[in-house]
CSV table of C-alpha atoms in Angstrom, one decimal:
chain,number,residue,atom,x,y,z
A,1,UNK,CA,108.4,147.6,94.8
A,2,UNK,CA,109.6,144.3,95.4
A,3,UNK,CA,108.9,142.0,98.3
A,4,UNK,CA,112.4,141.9,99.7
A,5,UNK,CA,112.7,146.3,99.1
A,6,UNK,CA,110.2,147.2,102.7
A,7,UNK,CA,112.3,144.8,104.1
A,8,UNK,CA,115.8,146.7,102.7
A,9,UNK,CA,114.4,150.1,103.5
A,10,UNK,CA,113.4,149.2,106.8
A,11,UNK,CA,117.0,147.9,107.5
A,12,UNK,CA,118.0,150.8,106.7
A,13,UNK,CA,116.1,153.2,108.7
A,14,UNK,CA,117.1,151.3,111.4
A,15,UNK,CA,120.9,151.5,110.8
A,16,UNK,CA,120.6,155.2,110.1
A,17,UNK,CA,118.1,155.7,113.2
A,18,UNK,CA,120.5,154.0,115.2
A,19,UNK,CA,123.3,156.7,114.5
A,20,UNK,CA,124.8,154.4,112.1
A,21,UNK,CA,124.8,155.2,108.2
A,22,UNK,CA,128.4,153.1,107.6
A,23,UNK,CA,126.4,150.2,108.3
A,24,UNK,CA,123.6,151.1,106.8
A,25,UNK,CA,125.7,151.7,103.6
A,26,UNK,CA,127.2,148.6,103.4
A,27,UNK,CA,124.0,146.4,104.5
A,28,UNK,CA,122.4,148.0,101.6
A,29,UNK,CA,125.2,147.5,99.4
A,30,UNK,CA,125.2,143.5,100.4
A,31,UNK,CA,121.8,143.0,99.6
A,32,UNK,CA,121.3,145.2,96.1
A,33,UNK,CA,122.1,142.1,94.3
A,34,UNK,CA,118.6,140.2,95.4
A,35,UNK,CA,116.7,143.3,95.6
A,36,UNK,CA,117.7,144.3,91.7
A,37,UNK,CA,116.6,140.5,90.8
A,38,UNK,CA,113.6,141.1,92.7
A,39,UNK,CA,112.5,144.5,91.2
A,40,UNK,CA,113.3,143.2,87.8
A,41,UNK,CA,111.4,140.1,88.2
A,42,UNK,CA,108.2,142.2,89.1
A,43,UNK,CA,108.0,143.4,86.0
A,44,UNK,CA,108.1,139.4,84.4
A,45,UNK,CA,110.3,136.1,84.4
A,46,UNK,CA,113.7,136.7,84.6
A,47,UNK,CA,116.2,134.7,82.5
A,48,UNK,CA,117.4,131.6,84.4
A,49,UNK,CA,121.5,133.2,83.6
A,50,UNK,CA,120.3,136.5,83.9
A,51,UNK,CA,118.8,135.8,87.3
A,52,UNK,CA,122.3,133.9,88.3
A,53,UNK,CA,124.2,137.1,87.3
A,54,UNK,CA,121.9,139.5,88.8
A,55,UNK,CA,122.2,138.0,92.8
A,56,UNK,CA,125.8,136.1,91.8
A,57,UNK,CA,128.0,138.7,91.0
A,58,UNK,CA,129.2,139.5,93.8
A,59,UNK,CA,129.5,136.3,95.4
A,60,UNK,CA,133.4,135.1,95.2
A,61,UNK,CA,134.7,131.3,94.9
A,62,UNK,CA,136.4,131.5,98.3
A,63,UNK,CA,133.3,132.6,100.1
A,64,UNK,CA,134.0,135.6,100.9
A,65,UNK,CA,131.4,137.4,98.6
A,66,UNK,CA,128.0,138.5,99.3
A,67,UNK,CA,124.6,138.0,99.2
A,68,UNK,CA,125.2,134.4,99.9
A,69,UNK,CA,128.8,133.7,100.7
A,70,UNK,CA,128.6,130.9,98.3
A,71,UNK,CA,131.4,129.0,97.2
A,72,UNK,CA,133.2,127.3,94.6
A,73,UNK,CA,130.9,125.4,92.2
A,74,UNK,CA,128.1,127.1,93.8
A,75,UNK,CA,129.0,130.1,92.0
A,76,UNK,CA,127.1,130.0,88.5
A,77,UNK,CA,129.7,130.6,85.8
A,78,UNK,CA,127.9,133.6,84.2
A,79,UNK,CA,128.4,135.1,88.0
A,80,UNK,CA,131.7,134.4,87.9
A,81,UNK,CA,132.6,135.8,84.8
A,82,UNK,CA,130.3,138.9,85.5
A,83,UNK,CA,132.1,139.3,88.9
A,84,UNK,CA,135.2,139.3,87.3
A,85,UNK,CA,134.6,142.1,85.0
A,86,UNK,CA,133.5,144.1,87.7
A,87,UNK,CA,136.1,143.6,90.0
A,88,UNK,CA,138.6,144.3,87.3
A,89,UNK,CA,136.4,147.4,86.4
A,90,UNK,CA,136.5,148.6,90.0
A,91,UNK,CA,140.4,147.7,90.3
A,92,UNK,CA,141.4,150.1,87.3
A,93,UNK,CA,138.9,153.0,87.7
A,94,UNK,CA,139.2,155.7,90.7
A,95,UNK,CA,136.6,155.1,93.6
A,96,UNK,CA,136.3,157.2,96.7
A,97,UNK,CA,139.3,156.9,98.5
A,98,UNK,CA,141.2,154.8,96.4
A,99,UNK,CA,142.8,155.6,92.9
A,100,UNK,CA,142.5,153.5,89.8
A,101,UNK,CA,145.7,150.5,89.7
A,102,UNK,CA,147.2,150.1,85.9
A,103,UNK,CA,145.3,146.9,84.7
A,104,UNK,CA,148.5,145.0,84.4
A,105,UNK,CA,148.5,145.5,88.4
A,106,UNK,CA,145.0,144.7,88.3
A,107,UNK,CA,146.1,141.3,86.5
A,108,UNK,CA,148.7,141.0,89.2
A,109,UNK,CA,146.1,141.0,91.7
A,110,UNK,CA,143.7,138.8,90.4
A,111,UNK,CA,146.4,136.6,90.1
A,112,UNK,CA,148.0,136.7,93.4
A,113,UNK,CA,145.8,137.9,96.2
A,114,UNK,CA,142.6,138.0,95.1
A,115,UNK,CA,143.1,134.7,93.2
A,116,UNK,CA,141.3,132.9,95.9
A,117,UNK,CA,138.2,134.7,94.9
A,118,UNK,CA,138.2,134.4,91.4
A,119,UNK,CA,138.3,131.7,89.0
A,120,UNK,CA,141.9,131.2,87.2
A,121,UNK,CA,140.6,130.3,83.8
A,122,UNK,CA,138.6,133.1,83.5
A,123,UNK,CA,141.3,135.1,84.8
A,124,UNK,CA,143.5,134.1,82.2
A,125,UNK,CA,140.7,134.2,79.5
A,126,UNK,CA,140.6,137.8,80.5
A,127,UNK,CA,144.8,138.4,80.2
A,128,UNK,CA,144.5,136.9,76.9
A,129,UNK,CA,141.9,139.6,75.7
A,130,UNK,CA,144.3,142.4,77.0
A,131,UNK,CA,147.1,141.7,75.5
A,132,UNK,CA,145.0,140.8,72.5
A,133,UNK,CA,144.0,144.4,72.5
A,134,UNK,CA,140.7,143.5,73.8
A,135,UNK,CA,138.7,146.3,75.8
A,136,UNK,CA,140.2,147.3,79.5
């Protein structure tokens, strides 16, 4: 295990001891990105970009993202890219509660309110390779 993966089991337990596994779900879900770069980087160096993907993708231009809340230009490119493809992945594809949006919708999205999170070039990069016929 990883240095930072007592530390995410204890938090945890301690949500989940303390009657509260919503939390505990979510806490764990905000910190998988550092805990995956750490269990990797047990096991030898990690990439510089692959490291920057690993904890970044998540993290959103406006803040709002997670581990870090970082913003803007402090959000590696690879991340932002990565992030994208997820979100988009996660828009168009059923989740618990919530049915899969047509991935024109999901373009809508990106492009109206969720466009403070993302970045527009890479949101447009990714129209482009839909309507090219690119993979959804």
């Amino acid at each position: 295990l990883s240095p930072s993966a007592p530390t995410f089991i204890l938090l945890a337990d301690a949500f989940v001891a303390a009657g509260d596994p919503a939390s505990a779900r979510r806490a764990l879900e905000r910190q998988h990105p550092t805990v995956g770069a750490d269990l990797l980087r047990a096991h030898g160096p990690l990439d510089e970009v692959v490291r920057a993907i690993l904890v970044g993708h998540h993290e959103r231009l406006d803040g709002s993202g997670y581990p870090f809340a970082l913003e803007g230009a402090g959000v590696p490119l690879a991340a932002r890219l990565v992030g994208l493809a997820d979100l988009h992945d996660t828009l168009t594809r059923d989740r618990p509660g919530r049915p899969a949006v047509a991935p024109d919708r999901a373009l809508s999205l990106l492009r109206g309110p969720l466009a403070p999170q993302v970045d527009a070039d890479l949101v447009a990069e990714l129209e482009a390779l839909l309507a090219a016929g690119g993979a959804a």
